[in-house]
PDB file of C-alpha atoms in Angstrom:
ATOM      1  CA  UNK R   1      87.092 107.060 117.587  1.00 71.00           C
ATOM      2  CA  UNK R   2      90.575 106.001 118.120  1.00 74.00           C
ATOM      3  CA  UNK R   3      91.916 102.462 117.496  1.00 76.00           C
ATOM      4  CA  UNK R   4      88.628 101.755 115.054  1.00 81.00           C
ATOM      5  CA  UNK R   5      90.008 103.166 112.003  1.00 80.00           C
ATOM      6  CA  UNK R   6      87.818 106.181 112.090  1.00 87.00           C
ATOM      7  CA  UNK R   7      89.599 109.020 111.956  1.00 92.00           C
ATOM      8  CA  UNK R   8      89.970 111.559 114.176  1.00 92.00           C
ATOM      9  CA  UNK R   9      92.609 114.117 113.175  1.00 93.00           C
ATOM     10  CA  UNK R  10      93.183 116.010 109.830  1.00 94.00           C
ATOM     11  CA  UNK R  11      95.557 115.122 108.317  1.00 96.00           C
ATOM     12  CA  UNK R  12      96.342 112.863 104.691  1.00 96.00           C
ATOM     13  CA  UNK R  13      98.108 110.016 104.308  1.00 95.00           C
ATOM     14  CA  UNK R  14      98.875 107.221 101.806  1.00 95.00           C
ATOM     15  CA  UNK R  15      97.223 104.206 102.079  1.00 92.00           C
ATOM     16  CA  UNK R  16      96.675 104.585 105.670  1.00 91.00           C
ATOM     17  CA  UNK R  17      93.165 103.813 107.644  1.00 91.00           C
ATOM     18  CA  UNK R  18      94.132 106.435 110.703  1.00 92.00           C
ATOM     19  CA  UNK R  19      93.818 109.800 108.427  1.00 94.00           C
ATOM     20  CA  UNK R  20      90.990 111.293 107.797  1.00 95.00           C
ATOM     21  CA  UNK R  21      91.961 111.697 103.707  1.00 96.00           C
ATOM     22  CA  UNK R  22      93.506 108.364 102.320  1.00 95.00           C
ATOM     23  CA  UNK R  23      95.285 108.107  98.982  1.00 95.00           C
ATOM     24  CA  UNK R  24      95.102 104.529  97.811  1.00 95.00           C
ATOM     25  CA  UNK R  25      96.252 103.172  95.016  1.00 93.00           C
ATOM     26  CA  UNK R  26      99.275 105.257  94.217  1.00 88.00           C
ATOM     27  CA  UNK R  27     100.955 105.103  91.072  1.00 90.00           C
ATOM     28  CA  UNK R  28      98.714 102.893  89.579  1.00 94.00           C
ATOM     29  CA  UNK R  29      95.672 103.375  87.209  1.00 95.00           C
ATOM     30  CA  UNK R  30      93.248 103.088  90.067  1.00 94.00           C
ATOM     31  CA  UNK R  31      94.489 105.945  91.873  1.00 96.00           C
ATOM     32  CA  UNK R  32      92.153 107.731  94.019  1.00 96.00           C
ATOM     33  CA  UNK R  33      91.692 110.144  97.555  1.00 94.00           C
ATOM     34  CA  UNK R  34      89.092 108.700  99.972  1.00 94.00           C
ATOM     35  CA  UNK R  35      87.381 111.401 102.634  1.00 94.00           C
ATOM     36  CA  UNK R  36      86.924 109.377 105.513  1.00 92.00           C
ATOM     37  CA  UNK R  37      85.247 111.891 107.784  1.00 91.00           C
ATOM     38  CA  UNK R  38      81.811 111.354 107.298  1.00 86.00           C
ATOM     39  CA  UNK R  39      79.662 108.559 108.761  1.00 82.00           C
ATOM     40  CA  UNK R  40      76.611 106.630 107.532  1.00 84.00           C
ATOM     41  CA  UNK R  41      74.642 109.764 108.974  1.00 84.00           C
ATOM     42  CA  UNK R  42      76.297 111.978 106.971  1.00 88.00           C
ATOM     43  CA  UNK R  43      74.017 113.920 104.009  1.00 89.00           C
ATOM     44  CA  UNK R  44      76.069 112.645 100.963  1.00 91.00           C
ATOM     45  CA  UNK R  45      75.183 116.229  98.868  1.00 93.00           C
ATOM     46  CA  UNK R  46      76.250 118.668 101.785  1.00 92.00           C
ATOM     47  CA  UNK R  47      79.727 117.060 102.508  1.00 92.00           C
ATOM     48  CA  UNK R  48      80.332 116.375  98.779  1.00 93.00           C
ATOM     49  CA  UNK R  49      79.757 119.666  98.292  1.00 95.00           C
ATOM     50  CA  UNK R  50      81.868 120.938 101.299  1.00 95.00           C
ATOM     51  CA  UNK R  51      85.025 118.702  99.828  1.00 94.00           C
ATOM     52  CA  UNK R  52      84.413 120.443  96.549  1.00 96.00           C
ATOM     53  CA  UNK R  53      84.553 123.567  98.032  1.00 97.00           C
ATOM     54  CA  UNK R  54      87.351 123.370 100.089  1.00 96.00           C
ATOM     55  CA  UNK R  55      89.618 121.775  97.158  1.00 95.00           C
ATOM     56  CA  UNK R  56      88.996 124.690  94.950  1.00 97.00           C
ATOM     57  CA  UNK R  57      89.564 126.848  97.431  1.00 97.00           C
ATOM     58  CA  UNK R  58      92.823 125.373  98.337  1.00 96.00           C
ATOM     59  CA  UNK R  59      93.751 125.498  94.376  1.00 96.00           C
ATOM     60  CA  UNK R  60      92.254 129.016  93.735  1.00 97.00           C
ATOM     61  CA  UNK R  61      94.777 130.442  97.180  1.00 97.00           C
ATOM     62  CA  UNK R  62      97.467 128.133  95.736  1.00 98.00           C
ATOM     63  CA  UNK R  63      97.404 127.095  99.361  1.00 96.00           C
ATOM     64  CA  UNK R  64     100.514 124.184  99.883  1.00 96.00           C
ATOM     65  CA  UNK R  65     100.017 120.478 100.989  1.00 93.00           C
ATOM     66  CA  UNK R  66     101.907 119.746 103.370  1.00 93.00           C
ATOM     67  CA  UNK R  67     103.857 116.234 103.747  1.00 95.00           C
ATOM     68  CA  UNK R  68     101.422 113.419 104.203  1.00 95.00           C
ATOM     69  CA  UNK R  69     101.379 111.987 107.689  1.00 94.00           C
ATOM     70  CA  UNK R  70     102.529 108.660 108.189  1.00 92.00           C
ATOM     71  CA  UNK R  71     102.280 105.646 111.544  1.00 91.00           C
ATOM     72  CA  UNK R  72      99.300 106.037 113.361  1.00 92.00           C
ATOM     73  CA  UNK R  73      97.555 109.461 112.987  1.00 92.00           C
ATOM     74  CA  UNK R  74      95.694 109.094 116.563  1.00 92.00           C
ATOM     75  CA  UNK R  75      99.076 109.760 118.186  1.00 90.00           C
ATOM     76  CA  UNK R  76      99.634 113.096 115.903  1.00 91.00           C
ATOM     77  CA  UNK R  77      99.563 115.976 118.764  1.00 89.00           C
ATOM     78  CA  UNK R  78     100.390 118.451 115.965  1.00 89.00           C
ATOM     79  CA  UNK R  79      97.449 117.815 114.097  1.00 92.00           C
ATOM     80  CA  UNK R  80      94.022 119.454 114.091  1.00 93.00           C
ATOM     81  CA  UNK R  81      91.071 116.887 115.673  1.00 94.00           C
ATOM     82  CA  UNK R  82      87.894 116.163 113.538  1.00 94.00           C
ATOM     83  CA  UNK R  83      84.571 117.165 115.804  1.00 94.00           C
ATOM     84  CA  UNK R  84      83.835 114.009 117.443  1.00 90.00           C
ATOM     85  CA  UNK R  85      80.229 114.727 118.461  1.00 93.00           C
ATOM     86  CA  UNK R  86      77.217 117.140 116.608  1.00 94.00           C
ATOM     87  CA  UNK R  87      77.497 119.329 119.301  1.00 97.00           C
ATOM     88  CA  UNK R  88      81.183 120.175 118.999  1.00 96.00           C
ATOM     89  CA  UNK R  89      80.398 120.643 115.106  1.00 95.00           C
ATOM     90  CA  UNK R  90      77.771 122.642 113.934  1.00 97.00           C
ATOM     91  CA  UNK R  91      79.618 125.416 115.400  1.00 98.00           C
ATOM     92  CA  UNK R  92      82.775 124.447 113.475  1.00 97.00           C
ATOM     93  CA  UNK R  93      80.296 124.221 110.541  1.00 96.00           C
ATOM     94  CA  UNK R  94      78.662 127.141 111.407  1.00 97.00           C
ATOM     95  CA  UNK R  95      81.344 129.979 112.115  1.00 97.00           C
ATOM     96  CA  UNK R  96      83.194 128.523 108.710  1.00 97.00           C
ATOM     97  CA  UNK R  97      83.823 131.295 106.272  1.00 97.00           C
ATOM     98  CA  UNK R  98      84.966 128.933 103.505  1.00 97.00           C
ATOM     99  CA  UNK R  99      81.783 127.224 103.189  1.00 97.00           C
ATOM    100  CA  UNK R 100      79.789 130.548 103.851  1.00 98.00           C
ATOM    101  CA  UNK R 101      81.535 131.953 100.900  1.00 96.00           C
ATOM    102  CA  UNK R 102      81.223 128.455  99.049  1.00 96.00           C
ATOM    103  CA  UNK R 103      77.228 127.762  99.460  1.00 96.00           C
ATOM    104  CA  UNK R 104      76.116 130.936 101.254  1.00 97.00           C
ATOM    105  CA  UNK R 105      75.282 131.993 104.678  1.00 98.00           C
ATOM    106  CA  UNK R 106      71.363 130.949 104.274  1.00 98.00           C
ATOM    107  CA  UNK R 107      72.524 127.032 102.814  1.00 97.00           C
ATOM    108  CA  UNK R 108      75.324 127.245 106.086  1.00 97.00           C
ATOM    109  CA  UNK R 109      72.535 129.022 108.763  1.00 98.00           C
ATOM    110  CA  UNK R 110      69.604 126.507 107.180  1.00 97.00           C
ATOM    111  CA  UNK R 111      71.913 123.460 107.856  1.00 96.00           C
ATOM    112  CA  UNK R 112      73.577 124.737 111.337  1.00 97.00           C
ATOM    113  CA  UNK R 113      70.174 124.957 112.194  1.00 98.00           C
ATOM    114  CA  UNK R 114      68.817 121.657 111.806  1.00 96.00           C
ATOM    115  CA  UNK R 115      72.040 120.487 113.652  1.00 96.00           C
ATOM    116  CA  UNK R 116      70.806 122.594 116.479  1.00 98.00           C
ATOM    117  CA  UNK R 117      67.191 121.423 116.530  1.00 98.00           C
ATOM    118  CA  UNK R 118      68.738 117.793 116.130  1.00 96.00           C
ATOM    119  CA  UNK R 119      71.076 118.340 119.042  1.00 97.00           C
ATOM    120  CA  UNK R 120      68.159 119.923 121.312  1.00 98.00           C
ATOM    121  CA  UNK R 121      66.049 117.340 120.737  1.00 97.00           C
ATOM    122  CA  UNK R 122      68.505 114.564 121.642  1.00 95.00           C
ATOM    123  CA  UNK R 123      69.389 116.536 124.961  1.00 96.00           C
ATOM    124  CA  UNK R 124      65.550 116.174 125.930  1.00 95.00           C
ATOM    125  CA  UNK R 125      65.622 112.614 125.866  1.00 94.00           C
ATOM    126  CA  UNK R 126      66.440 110.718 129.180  1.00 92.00           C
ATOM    127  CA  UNK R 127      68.023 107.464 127.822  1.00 91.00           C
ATOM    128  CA  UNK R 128      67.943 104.086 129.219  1.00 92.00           C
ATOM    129  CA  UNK R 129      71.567 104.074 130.329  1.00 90.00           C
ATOM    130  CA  UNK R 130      70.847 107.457 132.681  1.00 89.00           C
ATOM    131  CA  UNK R 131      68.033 105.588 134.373  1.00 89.00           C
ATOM    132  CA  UNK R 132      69.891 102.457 134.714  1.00 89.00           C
ATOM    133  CA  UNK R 133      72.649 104.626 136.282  1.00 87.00           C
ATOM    134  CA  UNK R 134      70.169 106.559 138.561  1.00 84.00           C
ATOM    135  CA  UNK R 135      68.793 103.987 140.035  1.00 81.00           C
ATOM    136  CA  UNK R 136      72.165 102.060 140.701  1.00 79.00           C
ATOM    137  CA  UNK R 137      73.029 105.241 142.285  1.00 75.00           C
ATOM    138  CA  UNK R 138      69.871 105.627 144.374  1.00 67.00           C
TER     139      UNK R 138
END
């Protein structure tokens, strides 16, 4: 969400809270690239995995990185967003030939799928803030 620090586009950046991959600590010892995508919710093996993948793949196509983004990545129109809800990405996830390749189509379909059943569940719920707002509208 924009203006917390979370990130919400994908892009890199040095030492810089707005992009979604941070590298801190530049030329020193400590040196190191956060992925700042995930939230608490996340499952740590899946997305690990899914950065591993995607960084050899990027290696193994010799693929170039382009500059790193610097000010405040919210305002980048050029840049791609990050899925801000589960519904806009499991079918990012899903349709994603990279990881499909990278941990198969069952491992992709199994997890896609429990993103769906997750998301379907949710949508049967009526929360408290949609009867508070019915009845102020009634």
């Amino acid at each position: 969400m924009a203006g917390t620090f979370a990130p919400t586009k994908t892009v890199w950046s040095i030492d810089n809270r707005t992009a979604a991959f941070r590298l801190c600590g530049a030329r020193t010892k400590a040196v190191r690239i956060e992925c700042r995508i995930g939230g608490a919710d996340i499952n740590p093996y899946l997305a690990f995995a899914g950065v591993l993948a995607a960084g050899i793949k990027g290696l193994d196509l010799e693929l170039p990185l382009p500059p790193p983004s610097t000010g405040d990545a919210y305002t980048l129109a050029c840049a791609n967003s990050i899925p801000s809800t589960l519904r806009d990405a499991t079918p990012v996830f899903k349709s994603s030939s990279m990881l499909r390749e990278a941990m198969t189509a069952a491992v992709v379909d199994h997890y896609a799928r429990c993103a769906e059943w997750e998301q379907e569940e949710f949508d049967r719920v009526v929360t408290n803030w949609e009867i508070e707002r019915g009845f102020e509208l009634a």
